[in-house]
PDB file of C-alpha atoms in Angstrom:
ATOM      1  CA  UNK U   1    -108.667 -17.234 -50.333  1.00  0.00           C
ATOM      2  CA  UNK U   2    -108.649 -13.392 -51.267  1.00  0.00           C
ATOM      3  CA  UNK U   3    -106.157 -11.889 -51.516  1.00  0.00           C
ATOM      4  CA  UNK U   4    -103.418 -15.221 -51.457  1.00  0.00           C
ATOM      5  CA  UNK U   5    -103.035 -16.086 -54.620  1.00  0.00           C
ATOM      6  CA  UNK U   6    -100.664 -19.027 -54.355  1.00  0.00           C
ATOM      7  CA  UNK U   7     -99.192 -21.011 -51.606  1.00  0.00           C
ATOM      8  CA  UNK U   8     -96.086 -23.529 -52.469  1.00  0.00           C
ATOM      9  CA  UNK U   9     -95.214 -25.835 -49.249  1.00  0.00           C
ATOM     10  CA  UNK U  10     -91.441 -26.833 -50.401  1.00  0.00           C
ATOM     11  CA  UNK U  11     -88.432 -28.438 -48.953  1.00  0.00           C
ATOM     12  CA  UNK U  12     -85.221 -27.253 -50.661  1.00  0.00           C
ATOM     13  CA  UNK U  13     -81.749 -28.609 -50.357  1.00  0.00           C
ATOM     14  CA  UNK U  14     -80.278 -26.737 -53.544  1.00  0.00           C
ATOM     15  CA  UNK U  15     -80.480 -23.881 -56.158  1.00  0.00           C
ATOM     16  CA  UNK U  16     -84.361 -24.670 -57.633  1.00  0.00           C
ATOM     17  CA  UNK U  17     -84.055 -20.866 -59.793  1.00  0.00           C
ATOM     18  CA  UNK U  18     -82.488 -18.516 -60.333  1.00  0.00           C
ATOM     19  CA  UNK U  19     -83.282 -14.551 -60.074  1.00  0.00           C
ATOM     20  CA  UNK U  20     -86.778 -14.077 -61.438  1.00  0.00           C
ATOM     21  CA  UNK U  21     -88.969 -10.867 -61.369  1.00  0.00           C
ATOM     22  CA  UNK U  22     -92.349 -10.328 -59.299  1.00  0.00           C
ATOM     23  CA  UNK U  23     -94.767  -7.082 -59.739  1.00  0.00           C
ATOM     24  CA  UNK U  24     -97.592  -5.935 -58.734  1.00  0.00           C
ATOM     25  CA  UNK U  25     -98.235  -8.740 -55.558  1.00  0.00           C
ATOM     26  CA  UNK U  26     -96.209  -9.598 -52.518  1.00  0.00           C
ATOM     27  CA  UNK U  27     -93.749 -12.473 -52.618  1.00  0.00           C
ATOM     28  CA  UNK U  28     -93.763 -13.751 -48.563  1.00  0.00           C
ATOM     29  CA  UNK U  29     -90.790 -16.480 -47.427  1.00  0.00           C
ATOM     30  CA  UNK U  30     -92.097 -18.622 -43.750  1.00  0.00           C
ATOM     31  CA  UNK U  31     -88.974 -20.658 -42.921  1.00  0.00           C
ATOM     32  CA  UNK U  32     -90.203 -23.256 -40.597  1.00  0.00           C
ATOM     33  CA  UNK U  33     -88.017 -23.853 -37.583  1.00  0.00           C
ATOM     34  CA  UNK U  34     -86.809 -27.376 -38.674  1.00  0.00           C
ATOM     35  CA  UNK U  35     -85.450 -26.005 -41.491  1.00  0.00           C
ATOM     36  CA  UNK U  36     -81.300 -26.374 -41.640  1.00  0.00           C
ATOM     37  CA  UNK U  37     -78.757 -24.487 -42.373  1.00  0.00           C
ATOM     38  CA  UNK U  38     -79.201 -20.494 -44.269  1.00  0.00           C
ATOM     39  CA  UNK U  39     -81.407 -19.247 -46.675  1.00  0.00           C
ATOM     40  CA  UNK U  40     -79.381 -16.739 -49.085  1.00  0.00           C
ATOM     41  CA  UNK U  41     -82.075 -14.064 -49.986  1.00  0.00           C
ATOM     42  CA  UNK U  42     -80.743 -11.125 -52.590  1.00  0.00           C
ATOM     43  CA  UNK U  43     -83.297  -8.515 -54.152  1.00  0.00           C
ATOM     44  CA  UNK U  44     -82.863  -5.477 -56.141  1.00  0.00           C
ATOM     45  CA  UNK U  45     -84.057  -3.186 -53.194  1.00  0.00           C
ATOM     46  CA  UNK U  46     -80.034  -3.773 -52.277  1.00  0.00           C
ATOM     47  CA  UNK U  47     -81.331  -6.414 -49.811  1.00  0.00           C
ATOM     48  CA  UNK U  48     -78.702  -9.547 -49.110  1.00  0.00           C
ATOM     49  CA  UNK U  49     -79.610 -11.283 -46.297  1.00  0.00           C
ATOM     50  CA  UNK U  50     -79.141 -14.650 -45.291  1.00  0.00           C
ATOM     51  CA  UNK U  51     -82.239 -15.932 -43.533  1.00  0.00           C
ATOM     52  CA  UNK U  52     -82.160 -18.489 -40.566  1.00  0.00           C
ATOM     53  CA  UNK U  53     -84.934 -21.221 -39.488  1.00  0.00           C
ATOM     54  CA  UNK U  54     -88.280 -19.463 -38.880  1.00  0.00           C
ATOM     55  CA  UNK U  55     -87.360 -16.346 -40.383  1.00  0.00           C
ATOM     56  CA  UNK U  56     -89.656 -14.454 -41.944  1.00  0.00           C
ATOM     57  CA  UNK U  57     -89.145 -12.589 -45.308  1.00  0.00           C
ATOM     58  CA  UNK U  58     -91.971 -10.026 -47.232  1.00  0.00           C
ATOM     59  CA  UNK U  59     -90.939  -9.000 -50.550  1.00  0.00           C
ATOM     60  CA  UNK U  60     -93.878  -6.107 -51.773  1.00  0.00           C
ATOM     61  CA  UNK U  61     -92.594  -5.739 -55.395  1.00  0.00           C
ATOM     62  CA  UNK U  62     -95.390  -3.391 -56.229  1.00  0.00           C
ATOM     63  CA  UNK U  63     -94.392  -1.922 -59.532  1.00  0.00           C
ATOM     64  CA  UNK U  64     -91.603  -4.641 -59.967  1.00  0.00           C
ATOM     65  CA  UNK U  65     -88.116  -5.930 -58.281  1.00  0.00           C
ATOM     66  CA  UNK U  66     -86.078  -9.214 -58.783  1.00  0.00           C
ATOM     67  CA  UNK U  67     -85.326 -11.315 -56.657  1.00  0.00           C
ATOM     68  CA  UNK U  68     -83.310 -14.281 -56.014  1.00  0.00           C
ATOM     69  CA  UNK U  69     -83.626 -17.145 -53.169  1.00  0.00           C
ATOM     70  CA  UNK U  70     -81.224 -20.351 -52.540  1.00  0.00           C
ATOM     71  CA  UNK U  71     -80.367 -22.523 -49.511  1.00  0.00           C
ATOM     72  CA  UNK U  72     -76.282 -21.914 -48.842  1.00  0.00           C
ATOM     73  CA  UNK U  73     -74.320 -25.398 -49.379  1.00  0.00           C
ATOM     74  CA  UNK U  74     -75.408 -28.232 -46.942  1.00  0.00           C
ATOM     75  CA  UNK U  75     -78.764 -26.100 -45.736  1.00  0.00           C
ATOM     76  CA  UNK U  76     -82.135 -27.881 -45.953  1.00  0.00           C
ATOM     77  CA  UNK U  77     -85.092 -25.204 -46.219  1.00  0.00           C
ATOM     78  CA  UNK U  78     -88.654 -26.030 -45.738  1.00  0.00           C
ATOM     79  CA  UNK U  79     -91.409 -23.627 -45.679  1.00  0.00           C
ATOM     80  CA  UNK U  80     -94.326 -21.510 -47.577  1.00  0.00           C
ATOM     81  CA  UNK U  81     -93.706 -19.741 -50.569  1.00  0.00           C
ATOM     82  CA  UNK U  82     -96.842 -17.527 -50.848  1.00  0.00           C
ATOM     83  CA  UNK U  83     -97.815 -14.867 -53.323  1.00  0.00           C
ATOM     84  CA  UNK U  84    -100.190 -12.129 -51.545  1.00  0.00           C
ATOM     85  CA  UNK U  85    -102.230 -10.106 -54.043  1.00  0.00           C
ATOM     86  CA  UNK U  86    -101.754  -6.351 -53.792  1.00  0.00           C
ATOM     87  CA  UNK U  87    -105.036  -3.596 -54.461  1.00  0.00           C
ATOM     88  CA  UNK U  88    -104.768  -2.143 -57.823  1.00  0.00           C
ATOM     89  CA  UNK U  89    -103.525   1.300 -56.229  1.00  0.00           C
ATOM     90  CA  UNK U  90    -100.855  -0.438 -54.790  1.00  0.00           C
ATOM     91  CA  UNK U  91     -99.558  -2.140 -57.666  1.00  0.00           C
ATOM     92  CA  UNK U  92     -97.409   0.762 -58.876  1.00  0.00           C
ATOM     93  CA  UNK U  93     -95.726   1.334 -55.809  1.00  0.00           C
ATOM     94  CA  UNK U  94     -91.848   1.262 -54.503  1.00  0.00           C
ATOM     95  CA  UNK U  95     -90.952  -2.097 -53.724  1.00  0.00           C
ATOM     96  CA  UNK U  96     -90.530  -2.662 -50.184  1.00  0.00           C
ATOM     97  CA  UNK U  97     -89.422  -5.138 -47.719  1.00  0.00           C
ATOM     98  CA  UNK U  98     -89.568  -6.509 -44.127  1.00  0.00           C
ATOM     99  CA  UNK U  99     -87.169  -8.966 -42.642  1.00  0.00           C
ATOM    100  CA  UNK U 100     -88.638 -10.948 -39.810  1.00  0.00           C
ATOM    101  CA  UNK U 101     -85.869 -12.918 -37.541  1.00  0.00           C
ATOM    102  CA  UNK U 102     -87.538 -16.238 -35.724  1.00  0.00           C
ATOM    103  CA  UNK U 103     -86.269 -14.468 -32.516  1.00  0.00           C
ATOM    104  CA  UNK U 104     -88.725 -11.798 -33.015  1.00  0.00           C
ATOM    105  CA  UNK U 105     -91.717 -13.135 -33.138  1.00  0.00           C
ATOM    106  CA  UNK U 106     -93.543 -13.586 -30.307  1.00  0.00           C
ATOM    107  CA  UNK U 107     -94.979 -17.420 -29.219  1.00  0.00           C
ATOM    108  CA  UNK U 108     -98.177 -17.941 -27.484  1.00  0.00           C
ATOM    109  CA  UNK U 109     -97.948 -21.046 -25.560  1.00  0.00           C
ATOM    110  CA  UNK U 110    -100.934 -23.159 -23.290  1.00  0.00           C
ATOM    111  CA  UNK U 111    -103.127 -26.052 -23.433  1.00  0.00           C
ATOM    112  CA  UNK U 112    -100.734 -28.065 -25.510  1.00  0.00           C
ATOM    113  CA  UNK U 113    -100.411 -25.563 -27.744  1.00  0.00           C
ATOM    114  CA  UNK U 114     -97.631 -23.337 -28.960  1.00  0.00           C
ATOM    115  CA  UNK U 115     -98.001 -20.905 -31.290  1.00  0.00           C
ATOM    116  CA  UNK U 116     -95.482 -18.455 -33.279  1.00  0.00           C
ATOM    117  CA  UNK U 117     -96.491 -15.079 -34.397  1.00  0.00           C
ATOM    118  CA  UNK U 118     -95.072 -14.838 -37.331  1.00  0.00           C
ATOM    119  CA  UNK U 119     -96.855 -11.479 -38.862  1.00  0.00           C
ATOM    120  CA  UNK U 120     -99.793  -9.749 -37.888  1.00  0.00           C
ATOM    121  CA  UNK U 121    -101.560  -9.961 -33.980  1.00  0.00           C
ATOM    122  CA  UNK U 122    -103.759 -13.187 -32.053  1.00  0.00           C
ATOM    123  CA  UNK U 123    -105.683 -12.532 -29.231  1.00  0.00           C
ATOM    124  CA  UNK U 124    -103.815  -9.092 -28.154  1.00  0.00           C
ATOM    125  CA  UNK U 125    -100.188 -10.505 -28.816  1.00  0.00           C
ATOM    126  CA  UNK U 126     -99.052  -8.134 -31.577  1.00  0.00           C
ATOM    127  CA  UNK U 127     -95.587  -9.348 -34.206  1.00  0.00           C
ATOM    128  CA  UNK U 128     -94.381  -7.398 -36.840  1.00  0.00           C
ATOM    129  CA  UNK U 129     -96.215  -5.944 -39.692  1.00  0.00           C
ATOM    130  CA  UNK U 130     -96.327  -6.584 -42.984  1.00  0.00           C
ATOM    131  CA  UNK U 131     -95.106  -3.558 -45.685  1.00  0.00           C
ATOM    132  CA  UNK U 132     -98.040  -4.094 -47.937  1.00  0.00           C
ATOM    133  CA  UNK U 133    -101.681  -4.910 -46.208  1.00  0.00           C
ATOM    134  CA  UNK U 134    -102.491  -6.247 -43.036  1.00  0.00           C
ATOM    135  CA  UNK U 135    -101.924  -9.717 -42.616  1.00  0.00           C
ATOM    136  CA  UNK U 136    -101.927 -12.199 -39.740  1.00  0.00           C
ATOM    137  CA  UNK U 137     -99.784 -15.431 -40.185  1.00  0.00           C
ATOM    138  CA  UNK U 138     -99.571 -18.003 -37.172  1.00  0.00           C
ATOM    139  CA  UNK U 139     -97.374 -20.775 -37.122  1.00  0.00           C
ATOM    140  CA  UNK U 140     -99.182 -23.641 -34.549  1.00  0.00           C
ATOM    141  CA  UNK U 141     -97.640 -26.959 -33.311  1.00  0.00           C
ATOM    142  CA  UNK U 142    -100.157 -28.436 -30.953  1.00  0.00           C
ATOM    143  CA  UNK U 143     -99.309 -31.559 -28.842  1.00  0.00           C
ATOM    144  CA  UNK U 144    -101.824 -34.701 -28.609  1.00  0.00           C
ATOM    145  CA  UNK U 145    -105.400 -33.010 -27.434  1.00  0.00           C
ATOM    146  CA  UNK U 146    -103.494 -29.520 -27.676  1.00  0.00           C
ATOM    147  CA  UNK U 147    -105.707 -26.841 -28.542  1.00  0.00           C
ATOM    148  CA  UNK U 148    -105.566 -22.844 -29.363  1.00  0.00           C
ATOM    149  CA  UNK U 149    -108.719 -20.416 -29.788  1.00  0.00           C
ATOM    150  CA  UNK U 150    -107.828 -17.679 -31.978  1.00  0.00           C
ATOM    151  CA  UNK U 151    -110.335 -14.534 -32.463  1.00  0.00           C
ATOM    152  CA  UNK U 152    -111.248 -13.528 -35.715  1.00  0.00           C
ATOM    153  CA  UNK U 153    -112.024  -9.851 -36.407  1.00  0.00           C
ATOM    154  CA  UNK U 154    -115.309  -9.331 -38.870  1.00  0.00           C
ATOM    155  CA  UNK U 155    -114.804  -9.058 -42.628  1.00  0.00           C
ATOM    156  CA  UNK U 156    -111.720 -10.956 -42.749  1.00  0.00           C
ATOM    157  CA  UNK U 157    -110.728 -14.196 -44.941  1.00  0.00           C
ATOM    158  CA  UNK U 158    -108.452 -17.322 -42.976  1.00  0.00           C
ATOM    159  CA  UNK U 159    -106.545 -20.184 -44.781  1.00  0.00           C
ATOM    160  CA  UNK U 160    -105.550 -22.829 -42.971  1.00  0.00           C
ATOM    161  CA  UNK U 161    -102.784 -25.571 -43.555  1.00  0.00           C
ATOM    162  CA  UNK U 162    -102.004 -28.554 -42.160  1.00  0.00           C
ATOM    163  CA  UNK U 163     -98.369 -29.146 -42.675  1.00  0.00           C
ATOM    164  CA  UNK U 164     -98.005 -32.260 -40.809  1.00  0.00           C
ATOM    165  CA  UNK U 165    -100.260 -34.186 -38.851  1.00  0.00           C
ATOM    166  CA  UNK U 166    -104.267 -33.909 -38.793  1.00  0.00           C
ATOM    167  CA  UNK U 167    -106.302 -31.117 -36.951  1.00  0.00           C
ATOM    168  CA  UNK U 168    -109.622 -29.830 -36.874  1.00  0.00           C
ATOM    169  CA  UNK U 169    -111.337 -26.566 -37.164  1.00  0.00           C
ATOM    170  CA  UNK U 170    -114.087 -25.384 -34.800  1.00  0.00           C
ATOM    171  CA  UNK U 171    -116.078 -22.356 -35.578  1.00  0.00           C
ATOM    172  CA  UNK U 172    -119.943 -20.937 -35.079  1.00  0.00           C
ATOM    173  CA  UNK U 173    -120.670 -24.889 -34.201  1.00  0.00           C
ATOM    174  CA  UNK U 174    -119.226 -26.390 -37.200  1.00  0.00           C
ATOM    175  CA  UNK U 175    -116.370 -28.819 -37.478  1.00  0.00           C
ATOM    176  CA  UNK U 176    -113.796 -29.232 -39.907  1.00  0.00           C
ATOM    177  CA  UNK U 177    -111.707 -32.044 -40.142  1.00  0.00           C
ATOM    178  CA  UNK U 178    -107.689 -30.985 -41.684  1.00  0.00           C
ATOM    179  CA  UNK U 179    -105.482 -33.536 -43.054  1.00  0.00           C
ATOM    180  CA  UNK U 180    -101.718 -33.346 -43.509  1.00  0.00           C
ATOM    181  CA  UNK U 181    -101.597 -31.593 -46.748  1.00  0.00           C
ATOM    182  CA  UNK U 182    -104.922 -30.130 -47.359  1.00  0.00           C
ATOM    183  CA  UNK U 183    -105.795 -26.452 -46.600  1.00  0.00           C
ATOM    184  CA  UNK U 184    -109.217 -25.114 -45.865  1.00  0.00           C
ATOM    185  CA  UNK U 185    -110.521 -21.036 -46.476  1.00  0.00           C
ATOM    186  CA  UNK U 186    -113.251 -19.838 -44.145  1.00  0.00           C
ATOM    187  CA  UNK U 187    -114.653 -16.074 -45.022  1.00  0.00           C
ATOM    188  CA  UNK U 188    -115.983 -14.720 -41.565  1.00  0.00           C
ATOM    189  CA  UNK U 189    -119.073 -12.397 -41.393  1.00  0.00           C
ATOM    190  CA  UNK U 190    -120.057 -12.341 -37.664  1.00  0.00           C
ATOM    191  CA  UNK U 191    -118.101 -10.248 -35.114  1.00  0.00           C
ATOM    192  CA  UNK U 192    -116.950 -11.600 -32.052  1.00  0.00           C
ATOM    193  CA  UNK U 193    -116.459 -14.986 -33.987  1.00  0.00           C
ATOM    194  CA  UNK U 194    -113.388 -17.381 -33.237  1.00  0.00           C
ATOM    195  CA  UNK U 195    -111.613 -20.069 -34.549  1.00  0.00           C
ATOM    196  CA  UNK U 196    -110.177 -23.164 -32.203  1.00  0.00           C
ATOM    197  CA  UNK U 197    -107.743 -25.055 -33.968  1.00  0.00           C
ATOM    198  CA  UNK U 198    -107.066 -28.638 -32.094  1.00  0.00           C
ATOM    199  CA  UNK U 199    -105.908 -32.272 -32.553  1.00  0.00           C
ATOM    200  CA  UNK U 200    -105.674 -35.419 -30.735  1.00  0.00           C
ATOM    201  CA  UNK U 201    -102.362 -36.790 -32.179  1.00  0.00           C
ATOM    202  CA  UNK U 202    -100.452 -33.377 -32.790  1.00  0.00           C
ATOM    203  CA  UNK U 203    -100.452 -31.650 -36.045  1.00  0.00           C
ATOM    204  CA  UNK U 204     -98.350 -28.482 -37.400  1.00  0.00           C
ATOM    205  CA  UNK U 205    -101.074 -26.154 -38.274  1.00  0.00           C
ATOM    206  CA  UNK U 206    -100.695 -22.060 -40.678  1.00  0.00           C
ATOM    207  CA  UNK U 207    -103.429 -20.087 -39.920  1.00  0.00           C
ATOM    208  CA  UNK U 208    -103.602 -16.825 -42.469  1.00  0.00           C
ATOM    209  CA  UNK U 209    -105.551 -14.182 -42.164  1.00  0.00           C
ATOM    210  CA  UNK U 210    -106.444 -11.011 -44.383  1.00  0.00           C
ATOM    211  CA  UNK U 211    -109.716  -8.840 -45.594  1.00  0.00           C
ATOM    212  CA  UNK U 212    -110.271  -9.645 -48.801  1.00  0.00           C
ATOM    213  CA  UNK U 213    -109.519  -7.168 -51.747  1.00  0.00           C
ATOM    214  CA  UNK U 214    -112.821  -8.381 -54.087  1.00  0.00           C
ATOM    215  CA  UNK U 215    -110.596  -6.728 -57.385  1.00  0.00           C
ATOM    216  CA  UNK U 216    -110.030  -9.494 -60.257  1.00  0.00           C
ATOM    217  CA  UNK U 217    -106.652 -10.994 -61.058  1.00  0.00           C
ATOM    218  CA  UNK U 218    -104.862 -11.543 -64.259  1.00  0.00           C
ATOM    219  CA  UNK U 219    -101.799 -13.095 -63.434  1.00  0.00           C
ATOM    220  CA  UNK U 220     -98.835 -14.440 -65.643  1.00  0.00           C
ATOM    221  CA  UNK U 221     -96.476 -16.735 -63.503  1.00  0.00           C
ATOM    222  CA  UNK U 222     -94.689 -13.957 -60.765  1.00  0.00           C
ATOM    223  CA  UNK U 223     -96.684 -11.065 -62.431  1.00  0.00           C
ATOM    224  CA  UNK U 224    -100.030 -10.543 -60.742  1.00  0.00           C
ATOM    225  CA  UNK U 225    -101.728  -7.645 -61.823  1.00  0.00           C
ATOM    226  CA  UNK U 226    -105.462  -6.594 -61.994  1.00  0.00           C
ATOM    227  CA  UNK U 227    -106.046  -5.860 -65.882  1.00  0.00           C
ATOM    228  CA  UNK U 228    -104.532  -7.380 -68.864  1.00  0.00           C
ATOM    229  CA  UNK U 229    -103.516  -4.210 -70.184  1.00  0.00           C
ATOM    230  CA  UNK U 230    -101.330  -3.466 -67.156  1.00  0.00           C
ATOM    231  CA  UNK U 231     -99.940  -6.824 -66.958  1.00  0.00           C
ATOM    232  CA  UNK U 232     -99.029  -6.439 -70.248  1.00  0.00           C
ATOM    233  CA  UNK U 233     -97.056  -3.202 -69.670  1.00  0.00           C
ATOM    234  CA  UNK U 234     -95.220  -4.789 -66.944  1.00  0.00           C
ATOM    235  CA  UNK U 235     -93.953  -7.593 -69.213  1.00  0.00           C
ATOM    236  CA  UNK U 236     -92.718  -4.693 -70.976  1.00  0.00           C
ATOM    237  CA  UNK U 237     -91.205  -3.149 -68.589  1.00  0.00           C
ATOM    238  CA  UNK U 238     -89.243  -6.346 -67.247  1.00  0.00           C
ATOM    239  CA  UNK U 239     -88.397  -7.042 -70.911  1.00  0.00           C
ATOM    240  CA  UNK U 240     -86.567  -3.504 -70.983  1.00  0.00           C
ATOM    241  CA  UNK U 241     -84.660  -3.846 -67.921  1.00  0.00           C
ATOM    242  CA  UNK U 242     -86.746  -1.206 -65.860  1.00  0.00           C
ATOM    243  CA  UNK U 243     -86.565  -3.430 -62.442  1.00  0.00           C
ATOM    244  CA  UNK U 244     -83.441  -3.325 -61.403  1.00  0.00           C
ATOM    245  CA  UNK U 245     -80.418  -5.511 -60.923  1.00  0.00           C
ATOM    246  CA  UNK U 246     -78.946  -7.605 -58.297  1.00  0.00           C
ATOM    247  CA  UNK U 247     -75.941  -6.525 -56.929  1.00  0.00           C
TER     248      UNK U 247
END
């Protein structure tokens, strides 16, 4: 789904590796709320910041930063590692950053539904937003025949992730069935369209949205840039130091 271009679903209990460098895309951290325990986050924006369960963390290295992410002794992380896909104008920017505490984010809660707002707005409940382009992120845990309607604004892209449990997807009269560990991308043309997520046994359900950026990709592990020639020039640049440092 434009403009994600990778989405890791981990569980971490140690030190997986160590600092690495990201350009030209966004590098997003969703701690789940079962996680345990702290999540030390360091970046070379100056940024050390130990994140808690359902935290939120948006790193937009845009022209490049390093960055380094490890559960503190005894902590147990799960959550979404995603890599967001920045516009070619953007990818020479100033990093930039945005530190979401689980406290923050507003939760939408009815018809055996309750939902976390992790980024972005649903239905006129407005979180935080993100320092690169608009994105919506909901984090849904529905109960036995829970259900929750979202409303989809034209033009816009949604990924959807079952990360435990089954669900399905209801939109324009279709139905698609979710299982635990499978993902599904709808691209929405019509206005006034919605999406009802829903499940008879309970299921813990991602919904991300964004407008697509339609530019092509050349990407090279955490670099993610939109020619080879500039992806090149950023392996340069990494090579010669010219990200920064942790402290």
């Amino acid at each position: 789904m434009d403009p994600l271009v990778m989405v890791d679903h981990y569980t971490m209990t140690e030190p997986t590796f160590g600092p690495h460098a990201h350009a030209g895309m966004s590098a997003v951290s969703i701690l789940f709320e079962d996680s345990e325990g702290q999540f030390h986050n360091r970046d070379s924006l100056g940024n050390d910041i130990d994140l808690e369960p359902g935290d939120l963390y948006w790193l937009a290295a845009g022209r490049g930063a390093v960055h380094d992410e490890r559960p503190r002794a005894g902590a147990r992380t799960h959550g979404l590692q995603v890599f967001v896909n920045l516009p070619a104008r953007l990818e020479h920017a100033e990093p930039d950053s945005l530190h979401v505490r689980a406290a923050q984010m507003p939760v939408v809660e009815g018809e055996g539904a309750r939902v976390r707002v992790v980024l972005g707005e649903t239905n006129g409940t407005a979180g935080a937003r993100s320092p690169a382009l608009p994105m919506t992120i909901l984090d849904a845990h529905l109960e036995g025949s829970g259900r929750y309607t979202h409303a989809l604004p034209s033009g816009v892209q949604v990924w959807v992730y079952a990360v435990d449990g089954e669900a399905e997807l209801a939109a324009s009269g279709s139905t698609l069935r979710l299982e635990q560990g499978k993902a599904r991308a709808l691209r929405v043309n019509a206005a006034g369209a919605s999406l009802e997520l829903r499940s008879e046994s309970g299921a813990h359900v991602v919904l991300m949205q964004g407008e697509p950026l339609g530019e092509p990709i050349v990407q090279r592990g955490p670099f993610v840039m939109s020619t080879v020639e500039a992806l090149e020039e950023v392996t340069a640049a990494y090579a010669g130091v010219d990200f920064g440092s942790l402290l």
